[in-house]
Amino acid sequence: MSEQPSSPLDLSTRFCGFDALNEPRVVIDEAVLRRNIEDMATLVGGRAALHPHIKTHKSLEIARLQKENGASGFTTARPYEAAMLLRDGLFPVTLAYPLLNPQTIAGLLREATSAEDIRFVADSCETVDALIAGAREAGRRATVFMKVDVGLHRCGVDPNAETALKIAAAIDGSADLNFGGILSHAGHAYGAGNPVVVTTIAESELAIMTAMRRKLEAAGIDVSRVSIGSTPTLVKNAGFEGIDEVRPGNYVFYDLTAVRLGLVERDSLSLGVAARIIAVNDHYAIANVGSKTLSSDLGAHGTSATKSFGEAWMIGHDAPLPVAKLSEEHAFLELGGSGPKVGTPVLILPNHSCPVANLSGRLLALGTVDVPSREIHVEGFVGNWR
């Protein structure tokens, strides 16, 4: 068994009822889920529009709960997620992912009632051309943000290159597009290691986006919105001056990555995986869940601040068993002494909650003495759209 963590998970008050489940399930502590959503709305406090990223949960029920608690728009990574929200009247939607298929763009524009209901991003001449073609096919203008690379080096224009001005001008000058502003995602904050570095990254993002806005406005391009994202850089933010929208996602569930970064304690984690011990040997206790449920992520964006694939907690214990390795349907829990008995229920906290929710296709909100457990539908599960 591992050393006792500074913030142990008290299963006498958390994830109540997980131990009654006979089959592995991805479970939600609904009271904590609601608290996380309320806390983020309070943190932002109206200083910017809250447009949460729903790729974390892909659930209309949770999106509606976010709207009830201050969300004035939403963000997605996939076209089918955007369509799901539009059809449910949850907009505006920002599809924060470059698209190259004009037919996909046209289809989303037809789903929307106005150009502001669905917003796209571009970071290359090719994506601008695709958006123009899609807008023409749909017969309506498309609203487009220019995505800016603030350090993750995944997508986005280089803020120091002349290409940024060229792409912004192409969007702004097109008769088929509306220039929506500039957008960023400081996802490299997940590899920061501690809260101080997270805040430093948030400061850098703020400075880069402020400078980009000034550069474009000096060139005669009006920047009506600056939109930033990532849960870490909001929890440990550098202020909201000059920021119009924020797009956190992971905060609804959090996970062990957030704990290791010092963003939250374990009592803020609202998603876990209920499982049972099915075998015990001299080396490991084996739980009946594996990589097909927990994923093989060691952290977001390929970060690897840990060597384990999660923590397996048992009722009455002050420390977890590390998930040392995974097979597709088995978790190897590292023993540090006598092992648990076969049949013992365990609650596994994952490193990265987003792929766990996505892989599950369904979530179980655990009940209380007076309220039964119930399914939370995950309408944005990829299997529903194939």
Short mmCIF file of C-alpha atoms in Angstrom, two decimals:
data_model
loop_
_atom_site.label_atom_id
_atom_site.label_comp_id
_atom_site.label_asym_id
_atom_site.label_seq_id
_atom_site.Cartn_x
_atom_site.Cartn_y
_atom_site.Cartn_z
CA MET A 1 0.00 0.00 0.00
CA SER A 2 1.23 3.51 -0.80
CA GLU A 3 2.07 6.17 1.76
CA GLN A 4 -0.86 7.99 3.27
CA PRO A 5 -1.69 10.96 1.01
CA SER A 6 -2.14 14.46 2.40
CA SER A 7 -5.79 14.45 1.30
CA PRO A 8 -7.19 10.91 1.68
CA LEU A 9 -10.51 9.94 0.16
CA ASP A 10 -13.12 9.30 2.86
CA LEU A 11 -15.41 6.66 1.42
CA SER A 12 -17.70 6.87 4.42
CA THR A 13 -19.01 10.15 3.02
CA ARG A 14 -17.94 10.03 -0.64
CA PHE A 15 -19.20 7.90 -3.55
CA CYS A 16 -21.69 6.31 -1.17
CA GLY A 17 -23.14 3.09 -2.54
CA PHE A 18 -20.31 2.28 -4.95
CA ASP A 19 -19.61 -0.88 -2.94
CA ALA A 20 -23.07 -2.29 -3.70
CA LEU A 21 -22.42 -2.47 -7.45
CA ASN A 22 -21.74 -5.93 -8.81
CA GLU A 23 -20.24 -4.86 -12.14
CA PRO A 24 -17.66 -2.16 -12.94
CA ARG A 25 -19.23 1.26 -13.50
CA VAL A 26 -18.06 4.81 -13.97
CA VAL A 27 -19.76 6.55 -11.06
CA ILE A 28 -20.47 10.18 -10.17
CA ASP A 29 -20.71 11.76 -6.74
CA GLU A 30 -23.47 14.17 -7.76
CA ALA A 31 -23.19 16.50 -4.78
CA VAL A 32 -19.51 17.12 -5.61
CA LEU A 33 -20.29 17.48 -9.33
CA ARG A 34 -22.80 20.22 -8.52
CA ARG A 35 -20.39 21.90 -6.10
CA ASN A 36 -17.63 21.97 -8.71
CA ILE A 37 -19.94 23.58 -11.26
CA GLU A 38 -21.13 26.17 -8.75
CA ASP A 39 -17.57 26.89 -7.57
CA MET A 40 -16.32 27.61 -11.10
CA ALA A 41 -19.21 29.98 -11.73
CA THR A 42 -18.35 31.76 -8.48
CA LEU A 43 -14.64 31.91 -9.35
CA VAL A 44 -15.35 33.52 -12.74
CA GLY A 45 -17.93 35.74 -11.06
CA GLY A 46 -19.20 37.36 -14.24
CA ARG A 47 -15.79 38.83 -15.07
CA ALA A 48 -15.88 36.88 -18.34
CA ALA A 49 -18.50 34.82 -20.15
CA LEU A 50 -18.32 31.18 -19.05
CA HIS A 51 -18.35 28.81 -22.06
CA PRO A 52 -17.41 25.39 -20.59
CA HIS A 53 -15.92 22.68 -22.78
CA ILE A 54 -18.29 19.71 -22.81
CA LYS A 55 -15.74 17.21 -24.17
CA THR A 56 -15.15 16.30 -20.51
CA HIS A 57 -18.67 14.94 -19.94
CA LYS A 58 -20.50 14.98 -23.32
CA SER A 59 -23.79 15.02 -21.41
CA LEU A 60 -26.79 17.26 -22.08
CA GLU A 61 -27.90 16.91 -18.47
CA ILE A 62 -24.57 18.20 -17.17
CA ALA A 63 -24.50 20.95 -19.82
CA ARG A 64 -27.95 22.11 -18.68
CA LEU A 65 -26.70 22.14 -15.10
CA GLN A 66 -23.78 24.31 -16.19
CA LYS A 67 -26.20 26.69 -17.91
CA GLU A 68 -28.28 26.92 -14.74
CA ASN A 69 -25.07 27.95 -12.97
CA GLY A 70 -23.91 30.78 -15.16
CA ALA A 71 -22.71 29.23 -18.44
CA SER A 72 -23.69 31.52 -21.30
CA GLY A 73 -22.30 29.32 -24.07
CA PHE A 74 -20.45 26.06 -24.66
CA THR A 75 -17.33 24.66 -26.31
CA THR A 76 -16.85 21.37 -28.15
CA ALA A 77 -14.08 19.45 -29.89
CA ARG A 78 -16.17 17.44 -32.34
CA PRO A 79 -18.87 18.42 -34.85
CA TYR A 80 -21.35 15.87 -33.48
CA GLU A 81 -20.96 17.38 -30.00
CA ALA A 82 -21.77 20.80 -31.43
CA ALA A 83 -24.81 19.43 -33.29
CA MET A 84 -26.03 17.78 -30.08
CA LEU A 85 -25.94 21.10 -28.21
CA LEU A 86 -27.51 23.10 -31.04
CA ARG A 87 -30.43 20.67 -31.30
CA ASP A 88 -31.02 21.02 -27.56
CA GLY A 89 -31.01 24.82 -27.71
CA LEU A 90 -27.71 25.12 -25.85
CA PHE A 91 -25.80 27.80 -27.72
CA PRO A 92 -23.71 29.66 -28.73
CA VAL A 93 -21.33 26.78 -29.36
CA THR A 94 -17.65 27.24 -30.14
CA LEU A 95 -16.19 24.30 -32.07
CA ALA A 96 -12.61 24.83 -30.91
CA TYR A 97 -11.06 22.47 -33.43
CA PRO A 98 -9.88 23.22 -36.99
CA LEU A 99 -12.15 21.73 -39.67
CA LEU A 100 -11.20 20.95 -43.26
CA ASN A 101 -14.47 19.50 -44.60
CA PRO A 102 -16.78 22.17 -46.09
CA GLN A 103 -19.75 19.77 -45.93
CA THR A 104 -19.34 19.37 -42.16
CA ILE A 105 -19.14 23.14 -41.75
CA ALA A 106 -22.22 23.69 -43.92
CA GLY A 107 -24.16 21.08 -41.97
CA LEU A 108 -23.46 22.81 -38.66
CA LEU A 109 -24.38 26.21 -40.09
CA ARG A 110 -27.73 24.77 -41.19
CA GLU A 111 -28.30 23.40 -37.67
CA ALA A 112 -27.86 26.93 -36.25
CA THR A 113 -30.43 29.70 -36.39
CA SER A 114 -27.81 32.45 -36.69
CA ALA A 115 -24.11 32.91 -37.40
CA GLU A 116 -23.49 33.57 -33.69
CA ASP A 117 -25.00 30.26 -32.58
CA ILE A 118 -22.05 28.26 -33.92
CA ARG A 119 -18.49 29.62 -33.97
CA PHE A 120 -15.50 27.99 -35.66
CA VAL A 121 -11.72 28.35 -35.41
CA ALA A 122 -9.01 28.75 -38.03
CA ASP A 123 -5.23 28.72 -37.78
CA SER A 124 -4.18 28.21 -41.41
CA CYS A 125 -5.06 29.32 -44.91
CA GLU A 126 -6.48 25.85 -45.52
CA THR A 127 -8.93 26.06 -42.63
CA VAL A 128 -10.00 29.56 -43.70
CA ASP A 129 -10.64 28.28 -47.25
CA ALA A 130 -12.68 25.35 -45.90
CA LEU A 131 -14.79 27.69 -43.79
CA ILE A 132 -15.43 29.99 -46.74
CA ALA A 133 -16.48 27.01 -48.89
CA GLY A 134 -18.75 25.68 -46.13
CA ALA A 135 -20.37 29.06 -45.59
CA ARG A 136 -21.07 29.42 -49.30
CA GLU A 137 -22.55 25.93 -49.44
CA ALA A 138 -24.85 26.73 -46.50
CA GLY A 139 -25.73 30.16 -47.86
CA ARG A 140 -24.86 32.00 -44.64
CA ARG A 141 -21.89 33.63 -42.98
CA ALA A 142 -19.72 31.73 -40.49
CA THR A 143 -18.27 33.27 -37.33
CA VAL A 144 -14.60 32.38 -36.94
CA PHE A 145 -12.02 32.83 -34.18
CA MET A 146 -8.33 32.77 -35.01
CA LYS A 147 -6.69 30.22 -32.76
CA VAL A 148 -3.41 31.33 -31.17
CA ASP A 149 -0.67 29.00 -29.91
CA VAL A 150 0.26 30.20 -26.41
CA GLY A 151 2.69 27.38 -25.62
CA LEU A 152 1.08 23.96 -26.08
CA HIS A 153 2.39 23.86 -29.68
CA ARG A 154 -0.53 21.78 -30.91
CA CYS A 155 -2.82 23.99 -32.99
CA GLY A 156 -2.86 27.75 -33.39
CA VAL A 157 -0.93 30.44 -35.20
CA ASP A 158 2.50 31.45 -33.97
CA PRO A 159 1.82 34.79 -32.24
CA ASN A 160 5.23 36.07 -33.28
CA ALA A 161 4.90 35.22 -36.98
CA GLU A 162 3.49 37.42 -39.72
CA THR A 163 1.24 34.49 -40.64
CA ALA A 164 -1.02 35.44 -37.72
CA LEU A 165 -1.83 38.83 -39.24
CA LYS A 166 -2.31 37.24 -42.68
CA ILE A 167 -4.84 34.70 -41.39
CA ALA A 168 -6.73 37.24 -39.31
CA ALA A 169 -6.94 39.54 -42.32
CA ALA A 170 -8.20 36.68 -44.50
CA ILE A 171 -11.01 35.97 -42.03
CA ASP A 172 -11.85 39.63 -41.48
CA GLY A 173 -11.78 40.44 -45.18
CA SER A 174 -13.99 37.58 -46.36
CA ALA A 175 -17.56 38.36 -47.37
CA ASP A 176 -18.51 34.88 -46.13
CA LEU A 177 -17.00 35.06 -42.64
CA ASN A 178 -17.36 37.12 -39.47
CA PHE A 179 -14.17 37.64 -37.48
CA GLY A 180 -15.15 36.46 -33.99
CA GLY A 181 -11.93 37.29 -32.18
CA ILE A 182 -8.95 35.30 -30.94
CA LEU A 183 -8.92 32.06 -28.96
CA SER A 184 -6.31 30.05 -27.06
CA HIS A 185 -5.84 26.94 -24.93
CA ALA A 186 -2.95 26.79 -22.45
CA GLY A 187 -3.05 23.01 -22.18
CA HIS A 188 0.66 22.86 -21.40
CA ALA A 189 -0.32 23.97 -17.88
CA TYR A 190 -1.17 20.31 -17.19
CA GLY A 191 2.55 19.62 -17.25
CA ALA A 192 3.42 22.49 -14.93
CA GLY A 193 4.10 20.46 -11.81
CA ASN A 194 2.86 22.94 -9.22
CA PRO A 195 0.38 25.82 -8.81
CA VAL A 196 3.02 28.56 -9.05
CA VAL A 197 4.07 27.43 -12.52
CA VAL A 198 0.40 27.12 -13.56
CA THR A 199 -0.13 30.77 -12.64
CA THR A 200 3.03 31.73 -14.54
CA ILE A 201 1.61 30.03 -17.62
CA ALA A 202 -1.71 31.85 -17.10
CA GLU A 203 0.20 35.15 -16.95
CA SER A 204 2.03 34.28 -20.16
CA GLU A 205 -1.23 33.38 -21.94
CA LEU A 206 -2.78 36.66 -20.84
CA ALA A 207 0.24 38.63 -22.08
CA ILE A 208 0.35 36.84 -25.45
CA MET A 209 -3.36 37.31 -26.10
CA THR A 210 -3.28 40.97 -25.04
CA ALA A 211 -0.35 41.62 -27.37
CA MET A 212 -2.10 39.79 -30.22
CA ARG A 213 -5.25 41.85 -29.76
CA ARG A 214 -3.22 45.07 -29.88
CA LYS A 215 -1.31 43.91 -32.95
CA LEU A 216 -4.48 43.09 -34.87
CA GLU A 217 -6.26 46.27 -33.82
CA ALA A 218 -3.22 48.31 -34.90
CA ALA A 219 -3.66 46.70 -38.31
CA GLY A 220 -7.30 47.79 -38.43
CA ILE A 221 -8.85 44.46 -37.42
CA ASP A 222 -11.40 44.75 -34.63
CA VAL A 223 -10.97 42.02 -31.99
CA SER A 224 -14.36 41.83 -30.33
CA ARG A 225 -13.55 38.80 -28.14
CA VAL A 226 -10.57 37.18 -26.46
CA SER A 227 -11.38 33.60 -25.42
CA ILE A 228 -9.07 31.49 -23.26
CA GLY A 229 -9.38 27.93 -21.96
CA SER A 230 -8.06 25.23 -19.57
CA THR A 231 -9.12 24.38 -16.05
CA PRO A 232 -5.66 24.79 -14.46
CA THR A 233 -5.16 28.35 -15.70
CA LEU A 234 -8.59 29.34 -14.44
CA VAL A 235 -8.29 27.74 -11.01
CA LYS A 236 -4.88 29.43 -10.64
CA ASN A 237 -5.67 32.39 -12.88
CA ALA A 238 -3.71 35.58 -13.42
CA GLY A 239 -6.80 37.78 -13.49
CA PHE A 240 -9.42 38.46 -16.17
CA GLU A 241 -8.38 41.84 -17.53
CA GLY A 242 -8.91 41.87 -21.29
CA ILE A 243 -10.54 38.43 -21.27
CA ASP A 244 -14.06 38.13 -22.66
CA GLU A 245 -14.67 34.36 -22.51
CA VAL A 246 -13.27 31.40 -20.57
CA ARG A 247 -13.61 27.74 -21.56
CA PRO A 248 -12.68 25.30 -18.75
CA GLY A 249 -13.75 21.67 -19.08
CA ASN A 250 -12.17 19.24 -16.63
CA TYR A 251 -13.42 21.09 -13.54
CA VAL A 252 -16.78 19.30 -13.47
CA PHE A 253 -15.04 16.03 -12.51
CA TYR A 254 -11.39 16.91 -11.85
CA ASP A 255 -9.01 13.94 -11.47
CA LEU A 256 -5.66 12.92 -10.00
CA THR A 257 -3.83 15.18 -12.44
CA ALA A 258 -5.57 18.16 -10.85
CA VAL A 259 -4.65 16.85 -7.40
CA ARG A 260 -0.99 16.43 -8.36
CA LEU A 261 -0.93 19.96 -9.78
CA GLY A 262 -2.19 21.29 -6.45
CA LEU A 263 -5.40 22.65 -7.97
CA VAL A 264 -7.76 20.71 -5.69
CA GLU A 265 -7.84 17.99 -3.04
CA ARG A 266 -9.33 14.55 -3.56
CA ASP A 267 -12.62 15.67 -2.03
CA SER A 268 -13.24 17.70 -5.21
CA LEU A 269 -13.07 14.65 -7.49
CA SER A 270 -16.59 13.73 -8.57
CA LEU A 271 -15.83 10.83 -10.96
CA GLY A 272 -14.51 7.40 -10.04
CA VAL A 273 -14.66 3.82 -11.24
CA ALA A 274 -16.38 1.24 -9.04
CA ALA A 275 -14.75 -2.19 -9.29
CA ARG A 276 -14.02 -5.33 -7.26
CA ILE A 277 -11.00 -7.45 -6.49
CA ILE A 278 -11.19 -10.67 -8.49
CA ALA A 279 -7.79 -12.19 -7.66
CA VAL A 280 -4.90 -11.73 -5.22
CA ASN A 281 -1.34 -13.06 -5.50
CA ASP A 282 2.02 -12.32 -3.89
CA HIS A 283 2.55 -9.26 -6.08
CA TYR A 284 -0.79 -7.70 -6.94
CA ALA A 285 -4.47 -7.50 -6.20
CA ILE A 286 -6.36 -7.66 -9.48
CA ALA A 287 -9.47 -5.52 -10.07
CA ASN A 288 -12.07 -6.27 -12.73
CA VAL A 289 -11.50 -3.14 -14.81
CA GLY A 290 -8.70 -2.21 -17.21
CA SER A 291 -7.50 0.16 -19.89
CA LYS A 292 -10.77 -0.09 -21.82
CA THR A 293 -12.37 1.80 -18.92
CA LEU A 294 -9.55 3.69 -17.19
CA SER A 295 -7.62 4.53 -20.38
CA SER A 296 -3.82 4.42 -20.37
CA ASP A 297 -3.41 8.14 -19.77
CA LEU A 298 -0.85 9.21 -17.22
CA GLY A 299 -2.11 12.78 -17.58
CA ALA A 300 -3.59 15.25 -20.08
CA HIS A 301 -1.74 16.10 -23.31
CA GLY A 302 0.77 13.28 -22.87
CA THR A 303 2.03 14.55 -19.52
CA SER A 304 3.39 11.87 -17.17
CA ALA A 305 3.88 13.18 -13.65
CA THR A 306 3.15 9.70 -12.33
CA LYS A 307 3.96 6.07 -13.12
CA SER A 308 0.61 4.70 -11.92
CA PHE A 309 -2.70 4.54 -13.76
CA GLY A 310 -4.81 5.67 -10.83
CA GLU A 311 -5.50 5.01 -7.17
CA ALA A 312 -7.69 2.20 -5.82
CA TRP A 313 -9.37 3.16 -2.54
CA MET A 314 -11.11 0.82 -0.10
CA ILE A 315 -13.56 1.62 2.67
CA GLY A 316 -11.81 2.11 5.99
CA HIS A 317 -8.35 2.66 4.50
CA ASP A 318 -6.36 5.90 4.72
CA ALA A 319 -4.18 5.17 1.69
CA PRO A 320 -4.87 3.70 -1.75
CA LEU A 321 -3.34 0.85 -3.71
CA PRO A 322 -1.54 2.28 -6.76
CA VAL A 323 -2.75 0.99 -10.11
CA ALA A 324 0.66 -0.23 -11.26
CA LYS A 325 -0.31 -1.50 -14.71
CA LEU A 326 -3.29 -2.39 -16.86
CA SER A 327 -4.51 -5.09 -19.16
CA GLU A 328 -7.57 -4.38 -21.25
CA GLU A 329 -9.94 -5.70 -18.57
CA HIS A 330 -7.66 -6.01 -15.51
CA ALA A 331 -6.04 -3.52 -13.15
CA PHE A 332 -2.88 -4.59 -11.28
CA LEU A 333 -2.99 -3.00 -7.82
CA GLU A 334 0.41 -2.88 -6.17
CA LEU A 335 0.54 -4.45 -2.72
CA GLY A 336 2.59 -3.03 0.11
CA GLY A 337 1.54 -5.60 2.68
CA SER A 338 -1.30 -8.05 3.06
CA GLY A 339 -3.72 -7.89 0.18
CA PRO A 340 -7.47 -7.38 0.23
CA LYS A 341 -9.80 -10.33 0.00
CA VAL A 342 -11.28 -11.44 -3.29
CA GLY A 343 -14.61 -9.66 -3.69
CA THR A 344 -13.51 -6.46 -1.92
CA PRO A 345 -15.02 -3.36 -3.57
CA VAL A 346 -12.59 -0.63 -4.67
CA LEU A 347 -13.17 2.89 -5.94
CA ILE A 348 -10.54 3.85 -8.51
CA LEU A 349 -9.68 7.50 -9.06
CA PRO A 350 -8.33 7.97 -12.62
CA ASN A 351 -5.43 10.12 -13.75
CA HIS A 352 -7.54 11.77 -16.45
CA SER A 353 -11.32 11.84 -16.12
CA CYS A 354 -12.15 13.04 -19.65
CA PRO A 355 -11.29 9.83 -21.57
CA VAL A 356 -12.83 7.70 -18.81
CA ALA A 357 -16.20 9.43 -19.24
CA ASN A 358 -15.88 9.19 -23.01
CA LEU A 359 -14.97 5.49 -23.02
CA SER A 360 -17.82 4.56 -20.69
CA GLY A 361 -20.70 5.80 -22.80
CA ARG A 362 -22.75 6.11 -19.61
CA LEU A 363 -22.39 7.47 -16.10
CA LEU A 364 -24.08 6.37 -12.88
CA ALA A 365 -24.98 9.12 -10.41
CA LEU A 366 -24.84 7.41 -7.04
CA GLY A 367 -27.89 7.88 -4.87
CA THR A 368 -28.47 8.43 -1.18
CA VAL A 369 -30.68 6.81 1.43
CA ASP A 370 -33.65 8.77 0.08
CA VAL A 371 -32.67 9.12 -3.59
CA PRO A 372 -31.97 6.11 -5.83
CA SER A 373 -28.97 5.94 -8.15
CA ARG A 374 -29.72 6.95 -11.73
CA GLU A 375 -28.15 7.05 -15.16
CA ILE A 376 -26.68 10.24 -16.53
CA HIS A 377 -26.93 9.95 -20.28
CA VAL A 378 -23.81 10.69 -22.32
CA GLU A 379 -25.40 11.71 -25.60
CA GLY A 380 -22.05 12.86 -27.03
CA PHE A 381 -20.48 9.41 -26.66
CA VAL A 382 -18.78 8.72 -29.98
CA GLY A 383 -20.49 5.34 -30.32
CA ASN A 384 -23.84 7.10 -30.57
CA TRP A 385 -22.74 8.99 -33.70
CA ARG A 386 -21.20 6.28 -35.84
#
